[in-house]
Tab-separated table of C-alpha atoms in Angstrom:
chain	number	residue	atom	x	y	z
A	156	MET	CA	0.055	-0.077	-0.003
A	157	ALA	CA	1.586	3.289	-1.126
A	158	LYS	CA	1.608	6.362	1.053
A	159	ILE	CA	0.353	9.339	-1.036
A	160	CYS	CA	0.429	12.894	0.179
A	161	MET	CA	-2.069	15.077	-1.565
A	162	THR	CA	-1.515	18.670	-1.130
A	163	HIS	CA	-3.690	21.836	-1.695
A	164	GLY	CA	-6.916	20.036	-0.566
A	165	TRP	CA	-9.991	22.237	-0.287
A	166	HIS	CA	-13.257	22.034	1.517
A	167	ASP	CA	-16.031	19.645	0.647
A	168	ASP	CA	-18.468	22.518	0.516
A	169	ASN	CA	-16.915	23.087	-3.083
A	170	LYS	CA	-18.121	20.082	-4.808
A	171	GLY	CA	-15.894	20.431	-7.780
A	172	ASP	CA	-12.741	20.366	-5.623
A	173	SER	CA	-14.068	17.490	-3.636
A	174	ALA	CA	-14.783	15.594	-6.989
A	175	ILE	CA	-11.073	16.532	-8.073
A	176	LEU	CA	-9.725	14.798	-4.939
A	177	MET	CA	-12.005	11.887	-5.278
A	178	GLY	CA	-11.171	11.555	-9.029
A	179	THR	CA	-7.384	11.714	-8.219
A	180	ILE	CA	-7.680	9.042	-5.549
A	181	ASP	CA	-9.706	6.719	-7.801
A	182	PHE	CA	-7.179	7.385	-10.663
A	183	LEU	CA	-4.226	6.429	-8.451
A	184	ASP	CA	-5.948	3.411	-6.932
A	185	GLN	CA	-6.255	1.991	-10.428
A	186	LEU	CA	-2.954	3.155	-11.734
A	187	ILE	CA	-0.820	2.001	-8.880
A	188	ASP	CA	-1.207	-1.602	-7.630
A	189	ALA	CA	-1.795	-2.056	-3.922
A	190	GLU	CA	0.419	-4.532	-1.975
A	191	GLN	CA	-2.630	-6.713	-1.181
A	192	GLY	CA	-3.416	-6.965	-4.785
A	193	ARG	CA	-4.963	-4.653	-7.320
A	194	SER	CA	-7.139	-2.097	-5.729
A	195	ASP	CA	-10.693	-2.466	-7.141
A	196	VAL	CA	-12.261	1.165	-7.138
A	197	SER	CA	-15.401	-0.115	-8.692
A	198	GLY	CA	-16.579	-2.111	-5.772
A	199	ALA	CA	-15.241	-4.244	-2.852
A	200	GLY	CA	-11.798	-2.819	-2.899
A	201	VAL	CA	-12.646	0.566	-1.845
A	202	ALA	CA	-15.399	-0.638	0.451
A	203	LYS	CA	-12.883	-2.628	2.421
A	204	ALA	CA	-10.347	0.148	2.391
A	205	GLU	CA	-7.745	-1.803	0.496
A	206	GLY	CA	-6.675	1.282	-1.657
A	207	HIS	CA	-3.654	3.377	-1.051
A	208	ARG	CA	-3.090	5.382	2.144
A	209	ILE	CA	-3.929	8.998	1.481
A	210	ASP	CA	-2.780	12.103	3.660
A	211	ILE	CA	-4.457	15.302	2.646
A	212	LEU	CA	-2.705	18.650	3.381
A	213	PRO	CA	-5.244	21.554	2.960
A	214	ILE	CA	-4.153	24.702	1.094
A	215	ASP	CA	-5.665	26.902	3.929
A	216	ASP	CA	-6.796	26.415	7.466
A	217	GLN	CA	-9.763	28.392	6.748
A	218	VAL	CA	-11.362	25.160	5.640
A	219	PHE	CA	-11.626	24.100	9.305
A	220	ALA	CA	-13.399	27.217	10.361
A	221	THR	CA	-16.846	26.372	8.966
A	222	GLU	CA	-19.932	24.896	10.247
A	223	ARG	CA	-19.771	21.643	8.158
A	224	GLY	CA	-16.616	19.542	8.608
A	225	PRO	CA	-14.149	19.732	5.872
A	226	PHE	CA	-13.544	16.522	3.731
A	227	ARG	CA	-16.655	14.937	5.218
A	228	HIS	CA	-17.570	13.351	1.933
A	229	ILE	CA	-13.989	12.328	1.228
A	230	ARG	CA	-13.763	10.716	4.682
A	231	ARG	CA	-17.098	8.984	4.285
A	232	ARG	CA	-16.176	7.669	0.752
A	233	TYR	CA	-12.718	6.349	1.621
A	234	ARG	CA	-13.172	5.656	5.260
A	235	GLU	CA	-10.189	5.126	7.500
A	236	ARG	CA	-7.541	5.215	4.834
A	237	VAL	CA	-7.796	8.980	4.460
A	238	THR	CA	-6.192	11.398	7.069
A	239	VAL	CA	-6.192	15.123	7.090
A	240	GLY	CA	-3.116	17.037	8.250
A	241	GLN	CA	-2.510	20.706	8.995
A	242	PRO	CA	-1.736	23.112	6.021
A	243	LEU	CA	1.916	24.000	5.547
A	244	MET	CA	1.131	27.699	5.163
A	245	PRO	CA	-1.495	29.714	7.049
A	246	PRO	CA	-3.557	32.341	5.107
A	247	MET	CA	-1.852	35.594	4.218
A	248	ARG	CA	-4.425	37.528	6.216
A	249	ASP	CA	-2.814	36.085	9.429
A	250	LYS	CA	0.350	38.138	8.812
A	251	LEU	CA	2.295	37.046	11.825
A	252	ARG	CA	1.684	33.273	11.244
A	253	PHE	CA	2.310	33.685	7.557
A	254	VAL	CA	5.748	35.430	8.013
A	255	THR	CA	6.773	32.867	10.686
A	256	SER	CA	5.731	30.081	8.408
A	257	LEU	CA	7.572	31.781	5.484
A	258	LEU	CA	10.802	31.933	7.564
A	259	GLY	CA	10.459	28.278	8.418
A	260	LEU	CA	10.089	27.383	4.867
A	261	GLY	CA	13.264	29.286	4.035
A	262	ALA	CA	15.054	27.346	6.899
A	263	LYS	CA	13.666	24.116	5.569
A	264	MET	CA	14.950	24.756	1.964
A	265	MET	CA	18.360	25.783	3.225
A	266	PHE	CA	19.070	23.602	6.261
A	267	GLY	CA	16.716	20.491	5.918
A	268	LYS	CA	14.200	19.205	8.102
A	269	GLN	CA	12.117	21.706	10.062
A	270	GLY	CA	10.052	19.350	12.152
A	271	LYS	CA	6.582	20.644	11.348
A	272	SER	CA	4.028	17.874	10.953
A	273	GLY	CA	3.095	18.730	7.420
A	274	ASN	CA	6.701	18.411	6.509
A	275	ASP	CA	6.797	15.042	8.266
A	276	ILE	CA	3.928	13.848	6.069
A	277	ILE	CA	5.753	14.908	2.917
A	278	ASP	CA	9.019	13.289	4.161
A	279	ALA	CA	7.175	9.927	4.776
A	280	ALA	CA	5.202	9.947	1.400
A	281	ASP	CA	6.043	7.659	-1.486
A	282	LEU	CA	4.448	10.094	-3.778
A	283	VAL	CA	3.408	13.822	-3.558
A	284	VAL	CA	0.331	14.806	-5.625
A	285	VAL	CA	-0.743	18.430	-5.957
A	286	LYS	CA	-4.561	18.521	-6.253
A	287	GLY	CA	-5.641	19.875	-9.645
A	288	GLY	CA	-7.836	22.703	-10.428
A	289	HIS	CA	-7.194	26.504	-10.722
A	290	ILE	CA	-4.893	26.916	-7.716
A	291	PHE	CA	-1.805	28.713	-9.047
A	292	HIS	CA	-2.679	32.260	-9.979
A	293	ASN	CA	-2.053	35.705	-8.400
A	294	GLY	CA	-3.156	38.137	-11.176
A	295	SER	CA	-5.863	39.597	-8.975
A	296	PHE	CA	-3.558	40.940	-6.274
A	297	LYS	CA	-3.120	44.758	-6.459
A	298	LYS	CA	0.476	44.831	-4.999
A	299	THR	CA	3.300	43.031	-6.392
A	300	LEU	CA	4.813	42.173	-3.011
A	301	SER	CA	1.607	40.510	-1.932
A	302	SER	CA	1.322	38.607	-5.110
A	303	TRP	CA	4.863	37.289	-4.596
A	304	LEU	CA	4.184	36.116	-0.999
A	305	ALA	CA	0.948	34.413	-2.284
A	306	LEU	CA	2.721	32.582	-4.949
A	307	ILE	CA	5.412	31.294	-2.679
A	308	GLY	CA	2.763	30.198	-0.225
A	309	TYR	CA	0.993	28.259	-2.980
A	310	LEU	CA	4.306	26.680	-3.969
A	311	ALA	CA	5.522	25.681	-0.550
A	312	PRO	CA	4.495	22.099	-0.605
A	313	VAL	CA	6.046	21.607	-4.011
A	314	MET	CA	9.325	23.260	-2.929
A	315	LEU	CA	9.465	21.026	0.210
A	316	ALA	CA	8.610	17.947	-1.716
A	317	ARG	CA	11.333	18.610	-4.296
A	318	LYS	CA	13.877	19.424	-1.370
A	319	ALA	CA	12.905	15.960	0.048
A	320	GLY	CA	13.579	14.279	-3.364
A	321	LYS	CA	9.958	13.115	-3.766
A	322	ARG	CA	8.071	12.373	-6.965
A	323	VAL	CA	5.694	15.288	-7.478
A	324	LEU	CA	2.780	15.072	-9.786
A	325	LEU	CA	0.492	18.037	-10.789
A	326	LEU	CA	-2.498	16.392	-12.333
A	327	GLY	CA	-5.216	18.335	-14.222
A	328	HIS	CA	-4.296	21.976	-13.593
A	329	SER	CA	-5.044	25.343	-15.212
A	330	PHE	CA	-2.472	28.111	-14.384
A	331	GLY	CA	-2.526	31.896	-14.407
A	332	PRO	CA	-2.914	34.633	-14.751
A	333	PHE	CA	0.254	35.708	-12.965
A	334	LYS	CA	0.947	39.326	-11.636
A	335	THR	CA	4.183	39.718	-13.576
A	336	PRO	CA	6.111	37.874	-16.267
A	337	ALA	CA	8.845	37.216	-13.718
A	338	GLN	CA	6.455	35.423	-11.445
A	339	GLU	CA	5.251	33.146	-14.258
A	340	ARG	CA	8.981	32.187	-14.894
A	341	PHE	CA	9.616	31.553	-11.369
A	342	PHE	CA	6.571	29.491	-11.110
A	343	LEU	CA	7.288	27.287	-14.062
A	344	ARG	CA	10.945	26.883	-13.070
A	345	THR	CA	9.802	25.666	-9.653
A	346	LEU	CA	8.136	22.741	-11.498
A	347	SER	CA	11.150	21.843	-13.426
A	348	ASP	CA	11.503	18.244	-12.365
A	349	CYS	CA	7.734	17.564	-11.577
A	350	LEU	CA	5.188	15.981	-13.856
A	351	VAL	CA	2.846	18.762	-15.034
A	352	VAL	CA	-0.454	17.588	-16.588
A	353	SER	CA	-2.546	20.491	-17.771
A	354	ARG	CA	-6.236	20.030	-18.125
A	355	GLU	CA	-6.735	22.419	-21.139
A	356	GLU	CA	-4.710	23.922	-24.161
A	357	ILE	CA	-4.253	27.298	-22.925
A	358	THR	CA	-2.394	26.176	-19.720
A	359	HIS	CA	-0.503	23.659	-21.715
A	360	ALA	CA	0.757	26.292	-24.138
A	361	MET	CA	2.160	28.243	-21.260
A	362	THR	CA	4.149	25.296	-19.980
A	363	GLN	CA	5.502	24.819	-23.516
A	364	LYS	CA	6.955	28.326	-23.428
A	365	ALA	CA	8.760	27.817	-20.140
A	366	ASP	CA	12.401	28.677	-20.189
A	367	PRO	CA	13.938	26.228	-19.740
A	368	LYS	CA	11.176	24.055	-21.340
A	369	LEU	CA	9.537	21.804	-18.738
A	370	PRO	CA	10.587	18.282	-19.664
A	371	HIS	CA	7.497	16.526	-18.209
A	372	ALA	CA	4.764	18.974	-19.114
A	373	LEU	CA	1.880	17.405	-21.092
A	374	LEU	CA	-1.730	17.821	-21.918
A	375	GLY	CA	-4.229	15.587	-19.960
A	376	THR	CA	-7.574	16.327	-18.489
A	377	ASP	CA	-9.415	17.548	-15.346
A	378	MET	CA	-9.195	14.718	-12.723
A	379	ALA	CA	-12.776	14.954	-11.763
A	380	PHE	CA	-13.380	12.893	-14.965
A	381	ALA	CA	-11.512	10.090	-13.275
A	382	MET	CA	-14.061	9.934	-10.401
A	383	ALA	CA	-15.848	6.488	-10.293
A	384	PRO	CA	-19.440	7.614	-9.481
A	385	ARG	CA	-21.356	5.708	-6.769
A	386	ALA	CA	-25.093	5.051	-6.747
A	387	SER	CA	-27.110	7.662	-4.867
A	388	ASP	CA	-30.848	8.217	-4.014
A	389	GLU	CA	-30.286	11.728	-2.275
A	390	HIS	CA	-32.243	13.407	-5.061
A	391	ALA	CA	-34.845	10.631	-5.648
A	392	ALA	CA	-37.776	12.980	-4.413
A	393	VAL	CA	-36.611	15.784	-6.606
A	394	LYS	CA	-36.215	13.709	-9.795
A	395	ALA	CA	-39.671	12.088	-9.298
A	396	PRO	CA	-41.766	14.314	-7.092
A	397	ASN	CA	-44.798	12.374	-5.642
A	398	GLY	CA	-43.167	9.232	-6.962
A	399	VAL	CA	-43.769	10.176	-10.633
A	400	ALA	CA	-40.625	10.907	-12.861
A	401	SER	CA	-40.885	14.330	-14.301
A	402	PRO	CA	-38.312	15.516	-16.865
A	403	TYR	CA	-36.120	18.333	-15.877
A	404	ALA	CA	-33.226	20.600	-16.804
A	405	VAL	CA	-30.580	22.104	-14.405
A	406	ILE	CA	-29.111	25.458	-14.017
A	407	THR	CA	-26.219	26.148	-11.632
A	408	LEU	CA	-25.427	29.853	-10.749
A	409	ARG	CA	-22.601	31.570	-8.791
A	410	ASP	CA	-21.552	34.942	-7.509
A	411	TRP	CA	-18.340	36.482	-8.767
A	412	TRP	CA	-16.285	39.482	-7.741
A	413	GLY	CA	-17.785	42.649	-9.320
A	414	LEU	CA	-20.816	40.731	-10.747
A	415	ASP	CA	-23.917	42.904	-11.110
A	416	GLN	CA	-26.292	40.563	-9.340
A	417	GLN	CA	-29.416	42.356	-10.444
A	418	ALA	CA	-28.386	42.387	-14.087
A	419	PHE	CA	-27.373	38.859	-13.843
A	420	ALA	CA	-30.743	37.835	-12.394
A	421	GLU	CA	-32.501	39.604	-15.188
A	422	ARG	CA	-30.539	37.793	-17.877
A	423	VAL	CA	-31.180	34.328	-15.982
A	424	GLU	CA	-34.838	35.332	-15.894
A	425	VAL	CA	-35.003	35.797	-19.760
A	426	LEU	CA	-33.124	32.564	-20.117
A	427	SER	CA	-35.362	30.609	-17.930
A	428	ARG	CA	-38.479	32.022	-19.400
A	429	SER	CA	-37.195	30.993	-22.811
A	430	LEU	CA	-36.200	27.566	-21.859
A	431	LEU	CA	-39.762	26.891	-20.126
A	432	GLU	CA	-41.686	28.369	-23.125
A	433	SER	CA	-39.580	25.948	-25.252
A	434	ARG	CA	-40.246	23.057	-22.889
A	435	GLU	CA	-42.097	20.809	-25.316
A	436	ARG	CA	-39.300	20.991	-27.938
A	437	LEU	CA	-36.591	20.488	-25.238
A	438	GLY	CA	-38.520	17.617	-23.531
A	439	ILE	CA	-38.604	19.202	-19.990
A	440	GLU	CA	-41.239	20.165	-17.551
A	441	ARG	CA	-39.226	21.726	-14.800
A	442	LEU	CA	-36.153	23.853	-14.336
A	443	LEU	CA	-33.987	23.148	-11.224
A	444	VAL	CA	-31.731	25.720	-9.710
A	445	VAL	CA	-28.895	23.887	-7.942
A	446	PRO	CA	-26.420	25.557	-5.510
A	447	HIS	CA	-23.476	23.492	-6.752
A	448	VAL	CA	-21.037	24.790	-4.187
A	449	LEU	CA	-21.928	25.662	-0.515
A	450	GLY	CA	-18.740	27.539	0.474
A	451	PRO	CA	-16.520	27.614	2.588
A	452	THR	CA	-16.102	31.398	1.818
A	453	ASP	CA	-18.980	33.777	1.172
A	454	ILE	CA	-18.065	34.348	-2.383
A	455	GLU	CA	-17.991	30.594	-2.888
A	456	ASN	CA	-21.516	29.994	-1.573
A	457	ASP	CA	-23.915	29.578	-4.283
A	458	GLN	CA	-26.957	29.407	-1.972
A	459	ARG	CA	-27.235	33.192	-1.647
A	460	ILE	CA	-27.217	34.032	-5.383
A	461	SER	CA	-29.342	30.939	-6.162
A	462	GLN	CA	-31.920	32.112	-3.659
A	463	LEU	CA	-31.783	35.716	-4.909
A	464	VAL	CA	-32.275	34.563	-8.581
A	465	PHE	CA	-34.896	32.065	-7.567
A	466	ASP	CA	-36.956	34.730	-5.740
A	467	HIS	CA	-36.518	37.108	-8.721
A	468	LEU	CA	-37.776	34.236	-11.167
A	469	GLN	CA	-40.814	33.434	-8.929
A	470	LYS	CA	-42.003	36.981	-9.083
A	471	ALA	CA	-41.041	37.684	-12.770
A	472	LEU	CA	-42.358	34.488	-14.222
A	473	ALA	CA	-45.672	34.735	-12.301
A	474	THR	CA	-46.303	38.146	-13.807
A	475	ALA	CA	-45.154	37.146	-17.324
A	476	GLY	CA	-46.520	33.618	-17.693
A	477	GLY	CA	-48.884	33.068	-14.801
A	478	GLU	CA	-48.499	30.824	-11.778
A	479	ASP	CA	-47.895	27.715	-13.837
A	480	LEU	CA	-44.662	29.075	-15.314
A	481	ALA	CA	-43.422	30.108	-11.859
A	482	THR	CA	-44.077	26.709	-10.354
A	483	ARG	CA	-41.946	25.047	-12.906
A	484	VAL	CA	-38.766	26.461	-11.407
A	485	GLU	CA	-37.530	24.806	-8.194
A	486	LEU	CA	-34.763	25.438	-5.790
A	487	VAL	CA	-32.977	22.328	-4.807
A	488	GLN	CA	-31.520	22.378	-1.084
A	489	GLY	CA	-29.315	20.237	0.979
A	490	ASP	CA	-25.650	19.137	1.223
A	491	PRO	CA	-25.268	16.545	-1.666
A	492	SER	CA	-22.063	14.547	-2.246
A	493	PRO	CA	-20.410	14.853	-5.570
A	494	ASP	CA	-21.781	11.447	-6.258
A	495	ALA	CA	-25.215	12.573	-5.687
A	496	LEU	CA	-24.887	15.606	-8.037
A	497	VAL	CA	-23.424	13.388	-10.833
A	498	ASP	CA	-26.559	11.267	-10.355
A	499	LEU	CA	-28.894	14.442	-10.434
A	500	TYR	CA	-27.256	15.809	-13.581
A	501	ARG	CA	-27.118	12.455	-15.317
A	502	ASP	CA	-30.884	12.390	-15.575
A	503	ALA	CA	-31.296	15.882	-16.616
A	504	GLN	CA	-32.307	16.619	-20.249
A	505	PHE	CA	-29.524	19.304	-20.298
A	506	LEU	CA	-27.627	21.548	-18.129
A	507	VAL	CA	-26.563	25.333	-18.112
A	508	GLY	CA	-23.695	25.492	-15.864
A	509	THR	CA	-21.870	28.481	-14.301
A	510	ARG	CA	-20.159	26.342	-11.938
A	511	PHE	CA	-17.688	24.586	-14.243
A	512	HIS	CA	-17.659	21.264	-12.287
A	513	SER	CA	-21.422	21.068	-12.718
A	514	VAL	CA	-20.480	21.199	-16.500
A	515	ILE	CA	-17.936	18.383	-15.979
A	516	PHE	CA	-20.389	16.283	-14.014
A	517	ALA	CA	-22.890	16.617	-16.967
A	518	LEU	CA	-20.226	15.701	-19.480
A	519	MET	CA	-19.327	12.614	-17.524
A	520	SER	CA	-22.896	11.397	-18.003
A	521	GLY	CA	-23.258	12.530	-21.657
A	522	THR	CA	-25.797	15.218	-20.700
A	523	PRO	CA	-26.017	18.114	-23.230
A	524	VAL	CA	-24.410	21.099	-21.532
A	525	TYR	CA	-23.825	24.902	-21.958
A	526	ALA	CA	-21.172	26.642	-19.859
A	527	LEU	CA	-21.179	30.311	-18.561
A	528	SER	CA	-17.437	31.176	-18.131
A	529	TYR	CA	-16.285	33.198	-15.064
A	530	CYS	CA	-12.601	32.398	-14.448
A	531	GLY	CA	-9.643	32.032	-16.853
A	532	PRO	CA	-9.225	29.198	-19.416
A	533	LYS	CA	-10.824	26.262	-17.879
A	534	ALA	CA	-14.410	26.687	-19.409
A	535	PRO	CA	-13.367	27.591	-22.963
A	536	GLY	CA	-10.439	25.246	-22.908
A	537	ILE	CA	-12.269	21.999	-21.719
A	538	MET	CA	-15.369	22.582	-23.728
A	539	ARG	CA	-13.438	22.707	-26.859
A	540	ASP	CA	-12.215	19.292	-26.161
A	541	PHE	CA	-15.784	18.050	-26.550
A	542	GLY	CA	-16.458	19.998	-29.702
A	543	LEU	CA	-18.434	22.566	-27.670
A	544	GLY	CA	-16.152	25.519	-28.070
A	545	ASP	CA	-19.138	27.569	-29.396
A	546	SER	CA	-21.376	26.630	-26.274
A	547	VAL	CA	-19.566	29.012	-23.883
A	548	GLN	CA	-20.354	32.555	-22.962
A	549	ASP	CA	-19.114	34.951	-20.339
A	550	ILE	CA	-21.035	35.175	-17.101
A	551	GLU	CA	-21.347	39.027	-17.276
A	552	ASN	CA	-22.859	39.624	-20.736
A	553	PHE	CA	-24.318	36.226	-22.082
A	554	ASP	CA	-27.022	36.184	-24.710
A	555	PRO	CA	-30.030	34.025	-23.483
A	556	ALA	CA	-31.470	33.595	-27.021
A	557	ARG	CA	-28.112	32.157	-28.195
A	558	ILE	CA	-28.168	29.548	-25.398
A	559	VAL	CA	-31.610	28.409	-26.103
A	560	ALA	CA	-31.056	27.988	-29.799
A	561	ASP	CA	-27.784	25.970	-29.085
A	562	ILE	CA	-29.433	23.793	-26.509
A	563	GLU	CA	-32.059	22.833	-28.969
A	564	GLN	CA	-29.348	21.532	-31.284
A	565	LEU	CA	-27.471	19.786	-28.462
A	566	VAL	CA	-30.613	17.920	-27.184
A	567	ALA	CA	-31.317	16.891	-30.812
A	568	ASP	CA	-27.768	15.379	-31.071
A	569	LYS	CA	-28.293	11.821	-30.124
A	570	ALA	CA	-24.648	10.878	-30.906
A	571	PHE	CA	-23.302	13.239	-28.162
A	572	PRO	CA	-23.453	10.961	-25.165
A	573	ALA	CA	-21.237	8.282	-26.923
A	574	LEU	CA	-18.873	11.019	-28.179
A	575	ALA	CA	-18.433	12.558	-24.784
A	576	GLU	CA	-17.658	9.127	-23.170
A	577	LYS	CA	-15.082	8.438	-25.839
A	578	VAL	CA	-13.461	11.812	-25.351
A	579	ILE	CA	-13.221	11.293	-21.589
A	580	ALA	CA	-11.812	7.731	-21.905
A	581	GLU	CA	-9.224	9.003	-24.454
A	582	LYS	CA	-8.192	11.948	-22.109
A	583	LEU	CA	-7.980	9.553	-19.156
A	584	ALA	CA	-5.834	7.088	-21.069
A	585	ILE	CA	-3.491	9.762	-22.119
A	586	THR	CA	-3.212	10.982	-18.483
A	587	ALA	CA	-2.545	7.480	-17.292
A	588	ASP	CA	0.126	6.945	-19.895
A	589	ILE	CA	1.787	10.128	-19.075
A	590	THR	CA	1.815	9.317	-15.289
A	591	ARG	CA	3.025	5.805	-15.663
A	592	ASP	CA	5.927	7.012	-17.991
A	593	PHE	CA	6.921	9.622	-15.374
A	594	LEU	CA	6.861	7.198	-12.527
A	595	ARG	CA	9.039	4.793	-14.253
A	596	ARG	CA	11.751	7.330	-15.082
A	597	ALA	CA	15.045	7.405	-13.204
A	598	PRO	CA	15.406	9.597	-10.104
A	599	GLY	CA	15.458	13.400	-10.324
A	600	ARG	CA	18.291	15.437	-9.241
A	601	ALA	CA	17.613	14.880	-5.567
A	602	GLY	CA	18.432	11.193	-6.260
A	603	VAL	CA	15.997	9.583	-3.895
A	604	TRP	CA	13.046	8.653	-6.042
A	605	GLY	CA	13.878	5.002	-5.953
A	606	GLN	CA	13.460	4.664	-2.201
A	607	ARG	CA	10.149	2.790	-2.834
A	608	GLU	CA	9.277	1.246	-6.172
A	609	LEU	CA	5.625	1.603	-7.163
A	610	LYS	CA	4.110	-1.239	-8.914
A	611	LEU	CA	1.994	0.207	-11.903
A	612	ASN	CA	-0.988	-1.236	-13.572
A	613	ASP	CA	-0.559	-1.157	-17.257
A	614	ALA	CA	-4.113	-2.269	-17.887
A	615	ALA	CA	-5.700	0.750	-16.074
A	616	PHE	CA	-7.385	3.403	-18.395
A	617	PRO	CA	-7.102	1.645	-21.850
A	618	ALA	CA	-7.871	3.756	-24.859
A	619	PRO	CA	-11.293	3.365	-26.303
A	620	VAL	CA	-11.762	1.444	-29.597
A	621	ALA	CA	-12.810	3.840	-32.469
A	622	THR	CA	-16.340	3.167	-33.917
A	623	ALA	CA	-18.398	4.798	-36.403
A	624	THR	CA	-20.615	6.452	-33.708
A	625	THR	CA	-17.672	7.702	-31.610
A	626	ALA	CA	-15.703	9.799	-34.188
A	627	ALA	CA	-13.452	12.646	-33.113
A	628	PRO	CA	-15.325	15.720	-31.875
A	629	VAL	CA	-15.886	18.441	-34.392
A	630	ASN	CA	-14.310	21.804	-33.569
A	631	SER	CA	-11.911	20.074	-31.233
A	632	ALA	CA	-9.110	21.920	-29.410
A	633	PRO	CA	-6.157	23.213	-31.486
A	634	ALA	CA	-2.915	21.518	-30.849
A	635	ASP	CA	-0.720	24.466	-31.620
A	636	ALA	CA	0.262	27.200	-29.183
A	637	ALA	CA	-0.832	29.987	-31.524
A	638	ALA	CA	-4.449	28.840	-31.442
A	639	ALA	CA	-4.286	28.435	-27.698
A	640	ASP	CA	-3.060	32.050	-27.571
A	641	THR	CA	-6.155	33.014	-29.397
A	642	MET	CA	-8.226	31.203	-26.929
A	643	ALA	CA	-6.379	32.996	-24.079
A	644	ALA	CA	-7.217	36.280	-25.531
A	645	ASP	CA	-10.907	35.494	-25.733
A	646	ALA	CA	-10.924	33.862	-22.217
A	647	PRO	CA	-12.333	36.057	-19.200
A	648	ALA	CA	-9.632	37.494	-17.108
A	649	GLY	CA	-9.686	36.772	-13.193
A	650	ASP	CA	-8.643	34.364	-10.795
A	651	ASN	CA	-10.525	30.442	-7.841
A	652	SER	CA	-24.637	16.680	6.607
A	653	ALA	CA	-26.635	14.205	4.534
A	654	THR	CA	-25.520	10.546	4.426
A	655	ALA	CA	-24.600	9.147	0.866
A	656	ALA	CA	-26.880	6.386	0.082
A	657	HIS	CA	-25.491	3.023	-1.146
A	658	ASP	CA	-21.975	4.305	-0.595
A	659	SER	CA	-20.050	1.437	-1.945
A	660	GLU	CA	-22.245	0.578	-4.943
A	661	PRO	CA	-20.822	1.334	-8.313
A	662	VAL	CA	-22.458	2.769	-11.287
A	663	VAL	CA	-21.345	2.848	-14.885
A	664	ARG	CA	-20.114	6.155	-16.281
A	665	GLY	CA	-22.077	6.999	-19.523
A	666	ALA	CA	-25.332	7.986	-20.875
């Protein structure tokens, strides 16, 4: 059983980050054989806690200061084989602790072991994995000094792991924007002997421009796609009110720095009315507003903006279309697990997602999806992988009429579920091959990678067999950096307890 340290963990209130952690654990469980025999993430192996030992280091101790416990869904899913340590760096708002930890980081880098518990976890690990997502960025800082300190704080676990001579994997990341070009160069050079797997072309293009060029920087996918979903009945009453199945669509909303909430609510109102007026063509009867993320910070909590928009919709739709139209919009409550949200989105006719991992959950199930982009390259970049590069608009000025017209075409495309499943399988196969190749390489400059050999599973994540119904996606992502630069120019600037039912029962990913 390998000991894996996963850094930069974030709170389970953010269902996307939770799914990234779950997907990464499921991915490594399949890729690296356990000593007791191959770990079976699809059933009994995980249920008996026979996978690898996982130590999670949070990125910020703010995750502990919330009403709901952090990593609760992670702990429930993987039981006793997951432990959570203390973050290596406190938040910058706690200036004294941050400076003290920064000095300690410098001492560790210069003189060796510092003795802090988080360092001990890294020192004892067979493998250090930096949780994917959009972690590494500091372009929103107003002062250059603050942006440097934030960047060093983000990189602290990577620097310590490299100092200890550990294998370091960055799986499924988006980078930038950075405050200055010097910070971008410093960041990329810090990753010089790590495996860096980008989840979209724009970030990959950045790694290819590194000087010196990163030797192990390749294009993979978002690790939430590797999550093996479990069966759930948390939303059974929502999907079938009064025991009768009722076709529905989903919309996920989020707040954003500087977002005009009233103008946003009005655009969502126009969109919702248009969708419901087209419900016969779209095959729906209801529109569910789902708070995809519950925190832990205020700006990350979708409940407030969802409630605000829902109240606005109730009044506006009742005035415009009578009580019947207003009652067709429902606000979903609760603290669902990522598995439960995948299950809810799987049975939707389509999804309009502001929260990007709600888009990923829909893609995992072959559900037609439209994305409202709010942060960097992740939405336009990954949507292009599925031939959906035109099905993305900016959160602040989207055109509702364009969304409705596009969704009608997506719903009519019966080949999309199989195509989405093929794209995901191909991306995971590429990511698995990249990771296996890196783990088999000779030790890095620290020279101690070989302290524990990891037995790899070559059969995990095989590439799909091409068929007539699973052809390559149209309008797929460009492979060259110039095309990625064009995408970057168009991308928006900016940045980042219910019990799960049938917790150990597997379900098959797909339509």
